[in-house]
Amino acid sequence: QKEVEQDPGPLSVPEGAIVSLNCTYSNSAFQYFMWYRQYSRKGPELLMYTYSSGNKEDGRFTAQVDKSSKYISLFIRDSQPSDSATYLCAMSPLTGTASKLTFGTGTRLQVTL
Amino acid sequence: DVKVTQSSRYLVKRTGEKVFLECVQDMDHENMFWYRQDPGLGLRLIYFSYDVKMKEKGDIPEGYSVSREKKERFSLILESASTNQTSMYLCASTGQGNSPLHFGNGTRLTVT
């Protein structure tokens, strides 16, 4: 079993829909949770970063962490075609230690007009 | 704006060839990383370096080596390329503390 599980999709939604992307994990030591967005033929870029449980909002994006269930989510409101990308979750037991990051396999999202 | 530049977007090499993948960052970052990205497996760390001439093995170092002679440059070397090393290779860098990983746009390597 992988430490981090992520549905690969593809997930196709109409423009304006609310999107929910999820990851589950098995390592209870994970404390720091990130979402990266990767456009086609590009490297991943950091989208959201949260510590421990709770919610964090940034514009149309909300990251949610439920440590008791070992489950994290990324919500995208009013989705746009420009949101079409692969979304990778990543998590780490320690801050400032990128070498300890564990990535999910990514969910491919397609937002259609 | 941080820029991580990988010298080649696409490479095709033959089995047994020695392959060099080059990465340069322009933000004076201490830490640099090499990942490979494969469908269904995600990003896996091959090697990383936290200082010039320093290197640490990641999760899948077998068949690879690295070189960091200058702070801004981190090279990944495949001593004898094999078909199972066909993959997307991503370089990344980060500064100290909580600064995020900055990725290059990747090198798609095909070994035939």
Tab-separated table of C-alpha atoms in Angstrom:
chain	number	residue	atom	x	y	z
A	1	GLN	CA	0.000	0.000	0.000
A	2	LYS	CA	1.303	3.440	-0.913
A	3	GLU	CA	1.851	5.994	1.824
A	4	VAL	CA	-0.203	8.520	-0.117
A	5	GLU	CA	-3.163	7.579	-2.308
A	6	GLN	CA	-4.665	9.892	-4.885
A	7	ASP	CA	-7.301	9.131	-7.506
A	8	PRO	CA	-5.632	9.657	-10.897
A	9	GLY	CA	-8.802	10.780	-12.651
A	10	PRO	CA	-9.250	12.190	-15.178
A	11	LEU	CA	-11.903	14.355	-13.595
A	12	SER	CA	-13.960	16.357	-16.069
A	13	VAL	CA	-16.228	19.177	-14.861
A	14	PRO	CA	-18.071	22.052	-16.534
A	15	GLU	CA	-16.859	25.612	-16.086
A	16	GLY	CA	-18.187	27.128	-12.860
A	17	ALA	CA	-18.419	23.811	-10.990
A	18	ILE	CA	-16.992	23.196	-7.532
A	19	VAL	CA	-14.161	20.695	-7.715
A	20	SER	CA	-13.054	18.440	-4.876
A	21	LEU	CA	-9.664	16.763	-5.073
A	22	ASN	CA	-8.593	14.354	-2.361
A	23	CYS	CA	-5.710	12.388	-0.939
A	24	THR	CA	-5.559	9.803	1.803
A	25	TYR	CA	-2.420	8.838	3.648
A	26	SER	CA	-1.261	6.234	6.108
A	27	ASN	CA	1.671	7.874	7.923
A	28	SER	CA	0.386	9.605	11.044
A	29	ALA	CA	3.680	11.515	11.321
A	30	PHE	CA	2.764	13.776	8.390
A	31	GLN	CA	2.253	17.328	9.641
A	32	TYR	CA	2.721	19.526	6.582
A	33	PHE	CA	0.466	19.248	3.588
A	34	MET	CA	0.832	20.816	0.191
A	35	TRP	CA	-0.958	20.955	-3.111
A	36	TYR	CA	0.992	21.426	-6.320
A	37	ARG	CA	-0.472	22.217	-9.728
A	38	GLN	CA	1.229	20.916	-12.858
A	39	TYR	CA	0.257	22.150	-16.278
A	40	SER	CA	0.994	19.995	-19.285
A	41	ARG	CA	4.709	20.025	-20.230
A	42	LYS	CA	5.552	22.113	-17.147
A	43	GLY	CA	7.005	21.426	-13.726
A	44	PRO	CA	4.779	21.411	-10.610
A	45	GLU	CA	4.204	24.721	-8.824
A	46	LEU	CA	3.121	25.151	-5.209
A	47	LEU	CA	-0.541	26.100	-4.869
A	48	MET	CA	-1.373	25.715	-1.173
A	49	TYR	CA	0.490	24.862	2.011
A	50	THR	CA	-1.104	23.932	5.352
A	51	TYR	CA	0.122	22.767	8.700
A	52	SER	CA	-1.733	20.157	10.761
A	53	SER	CA	-5.536	20.047	10.720
A	54	GLY	CA	-7.925	22.742	9.600
A	55	ASN	CA	-8.760	24.832	6.564
A	56	LYS	CA	-6.862	27.394	4.557
A	57	GLU	CA	-8.400	29.588	1.901
A	58	ASP	CA	-6.724	31.465	-0.940
A	59	GLY	CA	-9.073	33.031	-3.452
A	60	ARG	CA	-11.049	30.276	-5.169
A	61	PHE	CA	-8.962	27.560	-3.519
A	62	THR	CA	-9.519	25.954	-0.100
A	63	ALA	CA	-7.255	23.319	1.389
A	64	GLN	CA	-8.653	21.128	4.127
A	65	VAL	CA	-6.807	18.680	6.377
A	66	ASP	CA	-8.466	16.067	8.585
A	67	LYS	CA	-5.671	14.348	10.451
A	68	SER	CA	-8.023	12.106	12.410
A	69	SER	CA	-9.180	10.558	9.120
A	70	LYS	CA	-5.796	10.956	7.384
A	71	TYR	CA	-7.549	12.763	4.564
A	72	ILE	CA	-6.798	16.017	2.788
A	73	SER	CA	-8.826	17.890	0.204
A	74	LEU	CA	-8.460	20.756	-2.214
A	75	PHE	CA	-11.643	22.562	-3.242
A	76	ILE	CA	-11.778	24.807	-6.278
A	77	ARG	CA	-14.767	27.141	-6.512
A	78	ASP	CA	-16.045	28.586	-9.778
A	79	SER	CA	-13.667	26.396	-11.746
A	80	GLN	CA	-12.180	27.853	-14.921
A	81	PRO	CA	-10.693	26.231	-18.041
A	82	SER	CA	-7.347	27.620	-16.856
A	83	ASP	CA	-7.621	25.291	-13.848
A	84	SER	CA	-7.199	22.310	-16.174
A	85	ALA	CA	-4.029	20.663	-14.922
A	86	THR	CA	-2.770	17.781	-12.821
A	87	TYR	CA	-2.986	18.385	-9.072
A	88	LEU	CA	-0.462	16.682	-6.830
A	89	CYS	CA	-0.770	16.416	-3.086
A	90	ALA	CA	2.431	16.239	-1.065
A	91	MET	CA	3.108	15.820	2.619
A	92	SER	CA	5.981	15.767	5.063
A	93	PRO	CA	6.558	15.011	8.738
A	94	LEU	CA	8.841	18.008	9.156
A	95	THR	CA	9.017	21.537	7.897
A	96	GLY	CA	11.933	22.780	5.857
A	97	THR	CA	12.819	19.264	4.756
A	98	ALA	CA	11.862	18.908	1.140
A	99	SER	CA	13.815	15.658	1.031
A	100	LYS	CA	11.121	14.111	3.241
A	101	LEU	CA	8.233	15.063	0.963
A	102	THR	CA	5.987	12.241	-0.220
A	103	PHE	CA	3.922	12.994	-3.309
A	104	GLY	CA	0.632	11.574	-4.477
A	105	THR	CA	0.431	10.367	-8.056
A	106	GLY	CA	-1.696	13.327	-9.143
A	107	THR	CA	-5.285	13.861	-10.302
A	108	ARG	CA	-5.805	15.167	-13.820
A	109	LEU	CA	-8.558	17.808	-13.947
A	110	GLN	CA	-10.257	19.013	-17.110
A	111	VAL	CA	-12.592	22.009	-16.890
A	112	THR	CA	-14.756	22.256	-19.995
A	113	LEU	CA	-16.531	25.296	-21.470
B	1	ASP	CA	11.031	35.094	-9.742
B	2	VAL	CA	12.894	31.826	-9.225
B	3	LYS	CA	13.981	30.095	-12.347
B	4	VAL	CA	15.075	26.489	-12.538
B	5	THR	CA	16.312	25.633	-15.995
B	6	GLN	CA	16.817	22.152	-17.334
B	7	SER	CA	19.038	22.104	-20.378
B	8	SER	CA	17.015	19.680	-22.494
B	9	ARG	CA	13.266	19.189	-22.874
B	10	TYR	CA	13.586	15.910	-24.766
B	11	LEU	CA	16.427	13.413	-25.006
B	12	VAL	CA	16.668	10.099	-26.818
B	13	LYS	CA	19.572	7.854	-25.875
B	14	ARG	CA	20.607	4.287	-26.530
B	15	THR	CA	20.967	1.563	-23.927
B	16	GLY	CA	24.409	1.668	-22.360
B	17	GLU	CA	25.107	5.327	-23.134
B	18	LYS	CA	26.281	7.709	-20.443
B	19	VAL	CA	23.697	10.460	-20.036
B	20	PHE	CA	24.032	13.855	-18.412
B	21	LEU	CA	21.010	15.890	-17.339
B	22	GLU	CA	21.829	19.463	-16.360
B	23	CYS	CA	19.952	21.820	-14.074
B	24	VAL	CA	20.686	25.436	-13.181
B	25	GLN	CA	18.889	27.685	-10.675
B	26	ASP	CA	19.274	31.430	-10.386
B	27	MET	CA	18.163	32.129	-6.803
B	28	ASP	CA	21.237	31.106	-4.828
B	29	HIS	CA	19.334	28.185	-3.313
B	30	GLU	CA	21.262	25.826	-1.068
B	31	ASN	CA	19.182	22.740	-1.786
B	32	MET	CA	18.708	21.036	-5.126
B	33	PHE	CA	16.854	17.867	-6.022
B	34	TRP	CA	16.373	15.374	-8.830
B	35	TYR	CA	13.069	13.533	-9.173
B	36	ARG	CA	11.656	11.214	-11.746
B	37	GLN	CA	7.952	11.245	-12.558
B	38	ASP	CA	6.201	8.168	-13.891
B	39	PRO	CA	2.491	7.495	-14.475
B	40	GLY	CA	0.943	5.770	-11.494
B	41	LEU	CA	4.081	6.241	-9.391
B	42	GLY	CA	4.186	10.007	-8.983
B	43	LEU	CA	7.355	11.895	-8.131
B	44	ARG	CA	10.168	9.891	-6.616
B	45	LEU	CA	13.326	11.454	-5.220
B	46	ILE	CA	16.550	10.212	-6.787
B	47	TYR	CA	19.225	12.398	-5.165
B	48	PHE	CA	19.471	15.724	-3.443
B	49	SER	CA	22.206	18.128	-2.451
B	50	TYR	CA	22.216	20.663	0.372
B	51	ASP	CA	25.538	22.269	-0.467
B	52	VAL	CA	28.284	22.335	-3.051
B	53	LYS	CA	29.989	18.956	-3.383
B	54	MET	CA	27.467	17.424	-0.959
B	55	LYS	CA	24.963	14.800	-2.013
B	56	GLU	CA	22.460	12.500	-0.377
B	57	LYS	CA	20.627	9.499	-1.767
B	58	GLY	CA	16.899	9.760	-2.164
B	59	ASP	CA	14.440	6.910	-2.450
B	60	ILE	CA	15.604	5.481	-5.793
B	61	PRO	CA	19.330	6.256	-6.322
B	62	GLU	CA	20.256	2.984	-8.020
B	63	GLY	CA	21.657	3.515	-11.500
B	64	TYR	CA	22.181	7.250	-10.986
B	65	SER	CA	24.860	9.566	-9.689
B	66	VAL	CA	25.001	13.340	-9.266
B	67	SER	CA	27.473	16.158	-9.300
B	68	ARG	CA	27.336	19.585	-7.705
B	69	GLU	CA	30.518	21.519	-8.350
B	70	LYS	CA	28.852	24.951	-8.234
B	71	LYS	CA	25.980	26.155	-6.087
B	72	GLU	CA	23.730	26.962	-9.016
B	73	ARG	CA	24.242	23.746	-10.968
B	74	PHE	CA	23.193	20.174	-10.214
B	75	SER	CA	23.791	17.381	-12.693
B	76	LEU	CA	22.197	13.956	-12.859
B	77	ILE	CA	24.276	11.231	-14.466
B	78	LEU	CA	23.115	7.911	-15.815
B	79	GLU	CA	26.339	5.923	-16.046
B	80	SER	CA	24.876	3.286	-18.374
B	81	ALA	CA	21.359	4.106	-19.476
B	82	SER	CA	18.767	1.342	-19.428
B	83	THR	CA	15.239	1.213	-20.847
B	84	ASN	CA	13.711	1.289	-17.356
B	85	GLN	CA	15.198	4.754	-16.941
B	86	THR	CA	12.878	6.117	-19.610
B	87	SER	CA	10.993	8.772	-17.663
B	88	MET	CA	10.321	12.449	-17.020
B	89	TYR	CA	13.127	13.923	-14.911
B	90	LEU	CA	12.417	16.984	-12.808
B	91	CYS	CA	14.963	19.182	-11.096
B	92	ALA	CA	13.950	21.371	-8.147
B	93	SER	CA	15.552	23.793	-5.744
B	94	THR	CA	14.678	25.386	-2.438
B	95	GLY	CA	16.233	27.777	0.008
B	96	GLN	CA	16.463	27.422	3.782
B	97	GLY	CA	13.501	27.059	6.116
B	98	ASN	CA	10.001	26.729	4.760
B	99	SER	CA	10.615	27.993	1.257
B	100	PRO	CA	8.755	25.887	-1.299
B	101	LEU	CA	10.235	23.633	-3.934
B	102	HIS	CA	10.687	25.343	-7.307
B	103	PHE	CA	10.668	22.917	-10.217
B	104	GLY	CA	12.107	23.079	-13.688
B	105	ASN	CA	9.951	22.079	-16.658
B	106	GLY	CA	11.431	18.629	-16.897
B	107	THR	CA	13.474	16.536	-19.307
B	108	ARG	CA	11.670	13.676	-21.008
B	109	LEU	CA	14.282	10.971	-21.499
B	110	THR	CA	13.688	8.008	-23.747
B	111	VAL	CA	16.180	5.139	-23.679
B	112	THR	CA	15.902	2.762	-26.622
